[in-house]
Coordinates of C-alpha atoms in Angstrom, one line a residue:
X225 CA -50.7 -32.2 -57.1
X226 CA -53.5 -34.0 -58.9
X227 CA -54.1 -37.8 -58.9
X228 CA -52.9 -38.4 -62.4
X229 CA -49.5 -37.1 -61.5
X230 CA -49.3 -39.1 -58.4
X231 CA -50.2 -42.3 -60.4
X232 CA -47.4 -41.5 -63.0
X233 CA -44.7 -41.1 -60.1
X234 CA -46.0 -44.3 -58.5
X235 CA -45.7 -46.3 -61.8
X236 CA -42.4 -44.8 -62.5
X237 CA -41.2 -45.8 -59.0
X238 CA -42.6 -49.2 -59.3
X239 CA -40.9 -50.0 -62.9
X240 CA -37.7 -48.6 -61.4
X241 CA -37.7 -51.0 -58.3
X242 CA -39.6 -54.0 -60.1
X243 CA -36.4 -56.3 -60.6
X244 CA -35.3 -55.8 -56.7
X245 CA -38.7 -55.6 -54.8
X246 CA -40.5 -58.9 -53.7
X247 CA -44.1 -58.8 -54.1
X248 CA -45.5 -60.4 -50.9
X249 CA -48.9 -61.3 -52.4
X250 CA -50.1 -62.4 -55.9
X251 CA -48.2 -64.4 -58.5
X252 CA -45.9 -63.4 -61.7
X253 CA -47.1 -60.9 -64.1
X254 CA -48.2 -63.6 -66.3
X255 CA -50.6 -64.9 -63.6
X256 CA -51.6 -62.4 -61.2
X257 CA -54.4 -64.2 -59.9
X258 CA -52.2 -67.2 -58.9
X259 CA -52.0 -68.3 -55.5
X260 CA -48.7 -67.1 -53.8
X261 CA -45.7 -69.5 -53.9
X262 CA -44.5 -71.2 -50.7
X263 CA -42.6 -69.6 -48.1
X264 CA -39.0 -70.3 -47.5
X265 CA -37.4 -70.4 -44.1
X266 CA -33.8 -68.9 -44.1
X267 CA -31.4 -67.8 -41.4
X268 CA -31.7 -64.3 -40.0
X269 CA -29.1 -61.7 -41.2
X270 CA -28.9 -59.5 -38.1
X271 CA -29.4 -59.9 -34.4
X272 CA -29.3 -57.5 -31.4
X273 CA -28.7 -58.5 -27.9
X274 CA -28.7 -56.3 -24.7
X275 CA -27.0 -56.9 -21.5
X276 CA -28.1 -55.0 -18.3
X277 CA -25.4 -53.6 -15.9
X278 CA -24.4 -56.7 -13.8
X279 CA -23.6 -55.2 -10.4
X280 CA -22.3 -52.2 -8.5
X281 CA -20.8 -54.6 -5.5
X282 CA -17.2 -54.3 -5.0
X283 CA -17.3 -58.1 -4.2
X284 CA -18.7 -59.2 -7.3
X285 CA -17.3 -60.7 -10.5
X286 CA -19.0 -61.3 -14.0
X287 CA -18.6 -64.0 -16.6
X288 CA -19.7 -63.1 -20.2
X289 CA -20.1 -66.2 -22.6
X290 CA -21.0 -65.7 -26.5
X291 CA -21.8 -68.4 -28.8
X292 CA -23.5 -68.9 -32.0
X293 CA -24.4 -72.2 -33.3
X294 CA -23.1 -73.6 -36.6
X295 CA -26.1 -73.6 -39.0
X296 CA -26.6 -75.1 -42.5
X297 CA -27.4 -72.7 -45.1
X298 CA -25.5 -69.9 -43.6
X299 CA -22.5 -68.2 -45.6
X300 CA -19.5 -69.5 -43.9
X301 CA -17.4 -66.4 -44.6
X302 CA -19.1 -63.0 -43.8
X303 CA -20.1 -61.8 -40.5
X304 CA -19.3 -60.3 -37.2
X305 CA -20.5 -60.4 -33.5
X306 CA -19.4 -58.2 -30.8
X307 CA -20.8 -56.1 -28.0
X308 CA -20.0 -52.5 -26.8
X309 CA -20.5 -50.7 -23.8
X310 CA -23.6 -48.5 -23.2
X311 CA -23.7 -45.2 -21.7
X312 CA -25.0 -45.1 -18.2
X313 CA -27.9 -42.4 -18.0
X314 CA -28.5 -43.1 -14.4
X315 CA -28.4 -39.8 -12.4
X316 CA -30.7 -40.5 -9.8
X317 CA -32.7 -43.8 -9.8
X318 CA -35.0 -42.4 -7.2
X319 CA -36.4 -39.9 -9.7
X320 CA -38.3 -41.8 -12.6
X321 CA -39.5 -38.5 -13.9
X322 CA -36.0 -37.0 -14.5
X323 CA -35.0 -36.1 -17.9
X324 CA -32.9 -39.1 -18.5
X325 CA -29.6 -37.1 -19.6
X326 CA -27.4 -38.6 -16.8
X327 CA -24.9 -37.5 -14.5
X328 CA -21.7 -36.0 -16.3
X329 CA -19.9 -37.2 -13.2
X330 CA -21.2 -40.7 -13.1
X331 CA -18.2 -43.3 -13.1
X332 CA -20.4 -46.5 -13.2
X333 CA -19.6 -47.3 -16.8
X334 CA -16.2 -47.4 -18.7
X335 CA -14.9 -43.8 -19.9
X336 CA -16.4 -42.0 -17.1
X337 CA -20.2 -43.4 -17.9
X338 CA -20.0 -42.4 -21.4
X339 CA -19.4 -46.0 -22.8
X340 CA -16.6 -46.9 -25.0
X341 CA -15.8 -48.3 -28.2
X342 CA -13.7 -51.3 -27.2
X343 CA -15.6 -54.4 -28.6
X344 CA -16.4 -57.2 -26.1
X345 CA -16.8 -60.9 -26.9
X346 CA -16.1 -60.8 -30.6
X347 CA -16.5 -64.2 -32.2
X348 CA -14.2 -65.7 -34.6
X349 CA -16.1 -68.5 -35.6
X350 CA -19.5 -70.3 -35.3
X351 CA -19.5 -73.2 -33.1
X352 CA -17.0 -72.1 -30.6
X353 CA -17.8 -69.8 -27.5
X354 CA -15.7 -67.0 -26.3
X355 CA -15.5 -66.0 -22.5
X356 CA -14.1 -63.2 -20.4
X357 CA -14.3 -62.3 -16.7
X358 CA -14.6 -59.0 -15.3
X359 CA -15.0 -57.3 -12.0
X360 CA -18.5 -56.3 -12.0
X361 CA -18.0 -53.0 -9.9
X362 CA -18.0 -50.4 -12.8
X363 CA -18.8 -52.8 -15.6
X364 CA -21.5 -51.1 -17.9
X365 CA -24.3 -52.5 -19.8
X366 CA -23.5 -53.8 -23.2
X367 CA -25.3 -53.3 -26.6
X368 CA -24.6 -55.9 -29.0
X369 CA -24.9 -56.8 -32.8
X370 CA -24.3 -60.0 -35.0
X371 CA -24.7 -60.2 -38.6
X372 CA -23.9 -62.5 -41.2
X373 CA -23.0 -66.1 -40.3
X374 CA -22.9 -65.2 -36.6
X375 CA -26.6 -63.8 -36.3
X376 CA -28.7 -67.1 -36.4
X377 CA -29.0 -68.3 -32.7
X378 CA -26.6 -65.9 -31.4
X379 CA -26.5 -65.9 -27.6
X380 CA -24.6 -64.2 -24.7
X381 CA -24.9 -65.1 -21.2
X382 CA -24.2 -62.9 -18.2
X383 CA -23.4 -64.7 -14.8
X384 CA -22.4 -62.8 -11.9
X385 CA -21.3 -64.0 -8.5
X386 CA -21.7 -61.8 -5.2
X387 CA -19.6 -63.2 -2.4
X388 CA -21.0 -61.3 0.5
X389 CA -23.5 -58.6 1.6
X390 CA -26.9 -57.5 0.3
X391 CA -27.7 -59.6 -2.9
X392 CA -25.2 -62.4 -2.1
X393 CA -25.4 -65.2 -4.7
X394 CA -25.5 -65.9 -8.4
X395 CA -27.2 -63.6 -10.9
X396 CA -27.7 -65.0 -14.3
X397 CA -29.2 -63.8 -17.3
X398 CA -29.4 -64.4 -21.1
X399 CA -29.0 -61.1 -22.8
X400 CA -32.2 -60.2 -24.5
X401 CA -33.6 -58.8 -27.8
X402 CA -35.1 -55.2 -27.7
X403 CA -38.9 -55.1 -28.0
X404 CA -41.6 -52.6 -27.0
X405 CA -43.6 -54.5 -24.6
X406 CA -42.6 -56.8 -21.4
X407 CA -44.4 -58.2 -18.5
X408 CA -42.7 -58.7 -15.3
X409 CA -44.9 -60.8 -12.9
X410 CA -43.0 -61.6 -9.5
X411 CA -41.6 -57.9 -8.8
X412 CA -41.9 -56.6 -5.4
X413 CA -42.1 -53.0 -3.7
X414 CA -41.9 -54.9 -0.3
X415 CA -39.4 -53.4 2.2
X416 CA -37.5 -56.5 2.2
X417 CA -37.0 -56.2 -1.6
X418 CA -35.1 -53.8 -3.6
X419 CA -35.9 -54.3 -7.4
X420 CA -34.7 -52.3 -10.4
X421 CA -35.8 -52.6 -13.7
X422 CA -32.9 -51.9 -16.0
X423 CA -34.1 -50.1 -19.3
X424 CA -31.5 -50.3 -22.2
X425 CA -32.0 -48.5 -25.7
X426 CA -30.1 -49.8 -28.6
X427 CA -30.7 -47.2 -31.1
X428 CA -29.7 -43.6 -31.9
X429 CA -32.9 -41.8 -30.8
X430 CA -34.3 -41.4 -27.3
X431 CA -37.1 -43.8 -26.2
X432 CA -40.2 -43.0 -24.1
X433 CA -41.1 -45.9 -21.7
X434 CA -44.0 -46.2 -19.4
X435 CA -43.7 -48.3 -16.3
X436 CA -47.1 -49.7 -14.5
X437 CA -47.2 -51.7 -11.4
X438 CA -50.2 -54.0 -10.5
X439 CA -50.8 -55.4 -7.2
X440 CA -53.5 -57.8 -5.6
X441 CA -56.1 -55.0 -5.7
X442 CA -55.2 -53.6 -9.1
X443 CA -53.0 -50.8 -10.4
X444 CA -50.7 -49.3 -7.7
X445 CA -51.0 -45.7 -7.5
X446 CA -48.1 -44.1 -9.4
X447 CA -45.9 -41.3 -7.8
X448 CA -45.8 -39.7 -11.4
X449 CA -47.7 -39.7 -14.6
X450 CA -44.5 -38.9 -16.8
X451 CA -42.9 -41.4 -19.0
X452 CA -39.1 -42.1 -18.6
X453 CA -36.8 -41.0 -21.3
X454 CA -34.0 -43.4 -21.8
X455 CA -31.3 -41.7 -24.1
X456 CA -29.7 -43.2 -27.3
X457 CA -27.5 -46.1 -26.7
X458 CA -27.9 -45.8 -23.0
X459 CA -29.0 -47.8 -20.0
X460 CA -31.0 -46.7 -17.1
X461 CA -31.9 -48.6 -13.6
X462 CA -35.1 -47.5 -12.1
X463 CA -36.0 -48.6 -8.5
X464 CA -39.4 -49.8 -8.7
X465 CA -40.3 -48.8 -5.0
X466 CA -39.7 -45.1 -6.1
X467 CA -42.7 -45.6 -8.7
X468 CA -45.3 -45.8 -5.9
X469 CA -45.9 -45.2 -2.2
X470 CA -47.9 -48.7 -2.0
X471 CA -46.2 -51.8 -0.6
X472 CA -46.8 -54.9 -2.5
X473 CA -45.1 -58.5 -1.4
X474 CA -46.0 -59.6 -5.0
X475 CA -46.7 -57.2 -8.0
X476 CA -46.8 -57.2 -12.1
X477 CA -44.5 -54.8 -13.8
X478 CA -45.5 -53.9 -17.4
X479 CA -42.9 -51.7 -19.4
X480 CA -44.0 -50.2 -22.5
X481 CA -42.1 -48.2 -25.0
X482 CA -44.2 -45.1 -26.1
X483 CA -41.4 -44.6 -28.7
X484 CA -38.4 -46.4 -29.9
X485 CA -37.5 -50.0 -28.6
X486 CA -35.7 -51.1 -25.4
X487 CA -34.4 -54.1 -23.4
X488 CA -35.9 -54.5 -20.0
X489 CA -34.8 -57.0 -17.1
X490 CA -35.4 -56.9 -13.3
X491 CA -32.7 -57.3 -10.8
X492 CA -34.6 -58.6 -7.7
X493 CA -32.5 -58.2 -4.5
X494 CA -33.8 -59.9 -1.3
X495 CA -32.4 -59.0 2.0
X496 CA -32.5 -62.5 3.2
X497 CA -32.9 -64.9 0.3
X498 CA -30.1 -63.4 -2.0
X499 CA -30.8 -62.1 -5.6
X500 CA -31.2 -63.0 -9.2
X501 CA -32.3 -61.4 -12.5
X502 CA -36.2 -61.8 -13.3
X503 CA -36.6 -62.0 -17.0
X504 CA -39.8 -61.2 -18.7
X505 CA -42.7 -63.6 -19.1
X506 CA -43.5 -65.1 -22.3
X507 CA -46.3 -63.3 -24.1
X508 CA -49.8 -63.5 -22.6
X509 CA -51.2 -67.0 -22.9
X510 CA -54.1 -69.2 -21.9
X511 CA -51.9 -71.9 -21.3
X512 CA -48.5 -71.5 -19.4
X513 CA -45.4 -73.7 -18.9
X514 CA -42.9 -72.8 -16.1
X515 CA -39.8 -75.3 -16.7
X516 CA -37.3 -76.4 -14.1
X517 CA -38.1 -76.4 -10.5
X518 CA -35.2 -77.9 -8.8
X519 CA -35.6 -81.2 -6.9
X520 CA -34.5 -79.7 -3.7
X521 CA -36.6 -76.5 -3.9
X522 CA -37.4 -75.4 -0.3
X523 CA -40.2 -73.0 -1.3
X524 CA -41.9 -71.7 -4.5
X525 CA -44.0 -68.8 -4.9
X526 CA -46.4 -68.5 -8.1
X527 CA -47.4 -65.0 -9.5
X528 CA -49.9 -64.7 -12.1
X529 CA -51.3 -61.6 -13.6
X530 CA -54.4 -61.4 -15.9
X531 CA -54.0 -58.4 -18.3
X532 CA -57.2 -58.5 -20.3
X533 CA -60.8 -57.6 -19.3
X534 CA -61.8 -61.1 -18.1
X535 CA -61.0 -63.1 -15.1
X536 CA -58.9 -66.2 -15.5
X537 CA -59.6 -69.6 -13.8
X538 CA -56.6 -71.7 -14.1
X539 CA -55.8 -75.5 -13.2
X540 CA -52.5 -75.9 -11.6
X541 CA -50.4 -79.1 -12.3
X542 CA -46.9 -80.2 -11.5
X543 CA -45.3 -82.2 -14.5
X544 CA -42.8 -84.3 -12.7
X545 CA -40.4 -87.2 -14.0
X546 CA -43.1 -89.7 -14.5
X547 CA -46.5 -87.9 -14.8
X548 CA -48.4 -85.0 -13.8
X549 CA -50.0 -84.4 -10.8
X550 CA -52.2 -81.7 -8.8
X551 CA -50.4 -79.8 -6.0
X552 CA -52.3 -80.7 -2.9
X553 CA -54.4 -77.6 -1.8
X554 CA -53.7 -75.6 -5.1
X555 CA -55.8 -77.7 -7.6
X556 CA -57.1 -74.2 -9.1
X557 CA -56.1 -70.4 -9.0
X558 CA -58.7 -67.5 -9.8
X559 CA -56.9 -64.4 -11.0
X560 CA -59.0 -61.2 -11.2
X561 CA -58.6 -59.1 -14.3
X562 CA -55.9 -56.5 -13.9
X563 CA -54.9 -57.9 -10.4
X564 CA -52.1 -59.8 -9.3
X565 CA -52.5 -63.2 -7.7
X566 CA -49.8 -65.1 -5.7
X567 CA -49.8 -68.3 -4.0
X568 CA -47.0 -70.3 -1.6
X569 CA -46.5 -73.8 -3.1
X570 CA -43.9 -74.5 -0.5
X571 CA -41.6 -77.7 -1.3
X572 CA -43.8 -78.6 -4.1
X573 CA -41.5 -80.8 -5.9
X574 CA -41.0 -83.3 -2.9
X575 CA -37.7 -84.1 -4.0
X576 CA -38.1 -84.8 -7.5
X577 CA -37.7 -82.0 -10.4
X578 CA -40.6 -80.6 -11.9
X579 CA -42.2 -78.0 -14.1
X580 CA -45.4 -76.0 -13.4
X581 CA -48.3 -76.3 -15.9
X582 CA -51.2 -73.7 -15.8
X583 CA -54.2 -74.5 -18.0
X584 CA -57.8 -72.9 -18.5
X585 CA -60.4 -74.4 -16.1
X586 CA -63.4 -76.2 -17.9
X587 CA -66.1 -73.8 -18.9
X588 CA -67.6 -72.0 -21.6
X589 CA -66.3 -69.0 -23.5
X590 CA -62.8 -68.3 -24.5
X591 CA -59.8 -68.8 -22.1
X592 CA -58.2 -65.7 -20.7
X593 CA -54.5 -65.2 -21.3
X594 CA -52.0 -64.5 -18.3
X595 CA -48.5 -64.0 -17.4
X596 CA -46.6 -65.9 -14.8
X597 CA -43.3 -66.5 -13.2
X598 CA -42.1 -68.7 -10.1
X599 CA -39.9 -67.4 -7.3
X600 CA -37.8 -70.6 -6.2
X601 CA -35.9 -70.9 -2.9
X602 CA -33.3 -73.3 -2.2
X603 CA -31.6 -73.7 1.5
X604 CA -33.0 -72.5 4.6
X605 CA -32.4 -69.9 7.3
X606 CA -29.6 -67.6 6.7
X607 CA -28.2 -70.2 3.8
X608 CA -31.1 -69.2 1.5
X609 CA -30.7 -68.3 -2.3
X610 CA -33.3 -67.5 -4.7
X611 CA -34.1 -67.4 -8.4
X612 CA -36.9 -66.8 -10.8
X613 CA -38.4 -68.8 -13.6
X614 CA -40.5 -66.8 -15.9
X615 CA -43.5 -68.7 -18.0
X616 CA -41.5 -69.6 -21.1
X617 CA -42.4 -70.1 -24.7
X618 CA -42.0 -73.3 -26.5
X619 CA -39.0 -74.2 -28.5
X620 CA -40.1 -74.2 -32.1
X621 CA -36.7 -75.3 -33.6
X622 CA -33.8 -74.6 -31.3
X623 CA -32.5 -72.8 -28.2
X624 CA -29.0 -72.3 -26.6
X625 CA -27.8 -71.7 -23.2
X626 CA -24.4 -70.4 -22.9
X627 CA -22.1 -70.5 -20.0
X628 CA -22.3 -74.2 -18.8
X629 CA -19.8 -75.6 -16.4
X630 CA -18.2 -79.0 -16.1
X631 CA -20.2 -79.2 -12.8
X632 CA -23.5 -77.7 -11.6
X633 CA -25.3 -77.4 -15.0
X634 CA -29.0 -79.0 -15.0
X635 CA -31.0 -78.8 -18.3
X636 CA -34.9 -79.4 -17.6
X637 CA -37.4 -80.3 -20.6
X638 CA -41.0 -80.6 -20.2
X639 CA -43.7 -81.7 -22.8
X640 CA -47.0 -80.5 -21.5
X641 CA -48.9 -82.5 -23.9
X642 CA -47.6 -84.8 -26.6
X643 CA -44.3 -86.6 -26.1
X644 CA -41.2 -85.1 -27.9
X645 CA -38.0 -86.2 -29.2
X646 CA -35.1 -83.4 -28.7
X647 CA -31.3 -83.3 -29.5
X648 CA -29.0 -81.7 -27.2
X649 CA -25.8 -80.7 -28.4
X650 CA -22.6 -79.4 -26.2
X651 CA -20.4 -77.1 -28.2
X652 CA -16.6 -77.0 -28.1
X653 CA -15.7 -75.5 -24.9
X654 CA -14.1 -72.1 -24.9
X655 CA -10.7 -73.5 -24.5
X656 CA -10.9 -76.3 -27.2
X657 CA -12.7 -79.6 -27.5
X658 CA -15.2 -81.3 -29.9
X659 CA -19.1 -80.9 -29.7
X660 CA -21.2 -83.9 -28.7
X661 CA -24.8 -84.6 -29.4
X662 CA -27.3 -86.8 -27.8
X663 CA -30.9 -87.5 -28.6
X664 CA -33.6 -87.8 -25.8
X665 CA -37.5 -88.3 -25.8
X666 CA -39.6 -86.5 -23.3
X667 CA -43.1 -88.2 -22.3
X668 CA -46.1 -86.2 -22.5
X669 CA -47.1 -84.5 -19.4
X670 CA -43.6 -84.9 -17.7
X671 CA -40.4 -83.1 -16.8
X672 CA -36.9 -84.6 -17.8
X673 CA -33.9 -83.2 -15.7
X674 CA -30.4 -84.2 -16.8
X675 CA -26.8 -83.2 -16.8
X676 CA -26.3 -81.9 -20.4
X677 CA -23.8 -83.6 -22.6
X678 CA -20.3 -82.2 -22.1
X679 CA -17.8 -81.6 -25.1
X680 CA -15.1 -84.1 -25.7
X681 CA -11.7 -83.1 -24.4
X682 CA -13.4 -79.8 -23.7
X683 CA -12.0 -76.8 -21.4
X684 CA -13.6 -73.8 -20.2
X685 CA -17.5 -72.8 -20.4
X686 CA -19.5 -74.3 -23.4
X687 CA -22.9 -73.9 -24.7
X688 CA -25.9 -76.5 -25.0
X689 CA -28.3 -76.2 -27.8
X690 CA -31.7 -78.0 -27.7
X691 CA -33.3 -78.8 -30.9
X692 CA -36.8 -80.1 -31.1
X693 CA -36.9 -82.9 -33.7
X694 CA -40.4 -84.2 -33.7
X695 CA -43.6 -84.5 -31.5
X696 CA -45.2 -81.8 -29.2
X697 CA -44.1 -78.7 -27.7
X698 CA -41.2 -78.5 -25.3
X699 CA -40.3 -75.9 -22.9
X700 CA -36.7 -75.8 -21.4
X701 CA -34.7 -73.9 -18.8
X702 CA -31.1 -74.6 -17.4
X703 CA -30.1 -74.2 -13.8
X704 CA -26.4 -73.2 -13.0
X705 CA -25.4 -73.9 -9.3
X706 CA -22.3 -73.2 -7.3
X707 CA -22.4 -73.8 -3.5
X708 CA -20.2 -71.5 -1.4
X709 CA -19.9 -71.5 2.1
X710 CA -22.9 -73.5 2.7
X711 CA -25.4 -71.5 0.5
X712 CA -26.7 -73.2 -2.5
X713 CA -26.2 -70.6 -4.7
X714 CA -28.0 -71.0 -8.3
X715 CA -29.6 -69.3 -11.3
X716 CA -32.1 -70.4 -13.7
X717 CA -32.3 -69.3 -17.3
X718 CA -35.4 -70.1 -19.5
X719 CA -34.8 -71.1 -23.2
X720 CA -37.4 -69.8 -25.5
X721 CA -36.7 -70.4 -29.2
X722 CA -33.7 -68.6 -30.4
X723 CA -35.7 -67.0 -33.6
X724 CA -32.5 -68.0 -35.7
X725 CA -34.5 -68.3 -38.9
X726 CA -37.4 -66.4 -40.4
X727 CA -39.9 -67.2 -43.1
X728 CA -39.4 -65.3 -46.3
X729 CA -42.3 -65.3 -48.8
X730 CA -41.3 -66.4 -52.3
X731 CA -40.7 -63.4 -54.4
X732 CA -42.4 -62.5 -57.4
X733 CA -43.3 -59.6 -59.9
X734 CA -46.7 -58.1 -59.3
X735 CA -47.6 -55.8 -62.2
X736 CA -51.1 -54.7 -60.5
X737 CA -48.7 -52.3 -58.8
X738 CA -48.9 -49.9 -61.9
X739 CA -52.6 -50.1 -62.0
X740 CA -54.2 -46.7 -61.6
X741 CA -57.3 -47.1 -59.0

């Protein structure tokens, strides 16, 4: 086919579509050389969330809470939001190079591991959460979709309580959006830990996934060079210690999808200090905020990884209620390229809530991006419980934490640089009530920890939405605690921006599409 024929086909196609296709560059046909019109920020039309398999323990239970905030400019009629069980592709988690086809006799999910079609947590209206309780043993991973009025800011919280045995404690996580690249600093292949990375594929084609571990001396030697296949609309847990023969107390995991997209979260089980979910770190950055260290933390272990080709030299600061200080003996941290660095900060907060800030040390040349996470422990001896706080991106507009309780919820806000003003809104409860909003100021370089507002006359779990109104960047997290038999069980969820809106360029015709170049 010659060039002229191709041009005619292209012209015909462009003419047929010109009324329905937005030209992302250029102006109208009357002024093709004019600058593009201003972009508009609009609510997203579709959201996807993935919830990992909560637990296989026979003494566990899980609460799911789903919520979409009310938003201006959203069609008040159309839309749905619900989750469906994923297939369980786990036939042998000790075989990372397996074919990913699963075990036909597996009973860990509904319908004998084959998923199901009964929707979970369907929303009826924005602004009101829905909740359900299930026995975790046999509960499947969930794949969810929200569209129309339920898509902007849709949030699902999964909170599991394990009463006894290995992993005793609260495991909480906000269900995550699928992506192709994740970093998990803070994982472990040590004998005292069992860390599983849960891979969930929401799409109708298989995903090929690479898992790479990095310890204090660099890449841990892999037991296999094969990628992992995650079948369509399935979930697969992989035990990290089966990926390598090397043991590392603190390591960093990179999860990369060669094809397709996945959700990824790490379930970390410590034989002595309980368990929790370790969410992915924010994308590599030269400045990092880790918000919401509890005031009664008995120990904190910082894990940092430098994924680039250069070493990173970082200044370590603790942003407390009144100012930022340098932790004694930990003024700076040197992280070698491709290696994981870890330091024990002890009871760094000294009885006051705080957040950890990592910034580049002074010097010439560009700053090196890093990923980071903090393992936090409360309690002592046999009454310890652990949780993880990853480096968290700033809230651009709003972020939501679902499943807040009347007691035991603490919201932490840190403004690393300039002061900021935020509005915090408590939704109606799952059992009724009215929303309540309050405005707060966070001074630059400080952390504000507070009990979030509660709905008026509300009953049941409720959601809390944080909106940045003005000022500098704000990073946030929410702690949910429940003391049981003397154990200070708790979990912490970071609150990155909910990406409920998207920038849409102004549409315009561009007749230059018809030019024969």
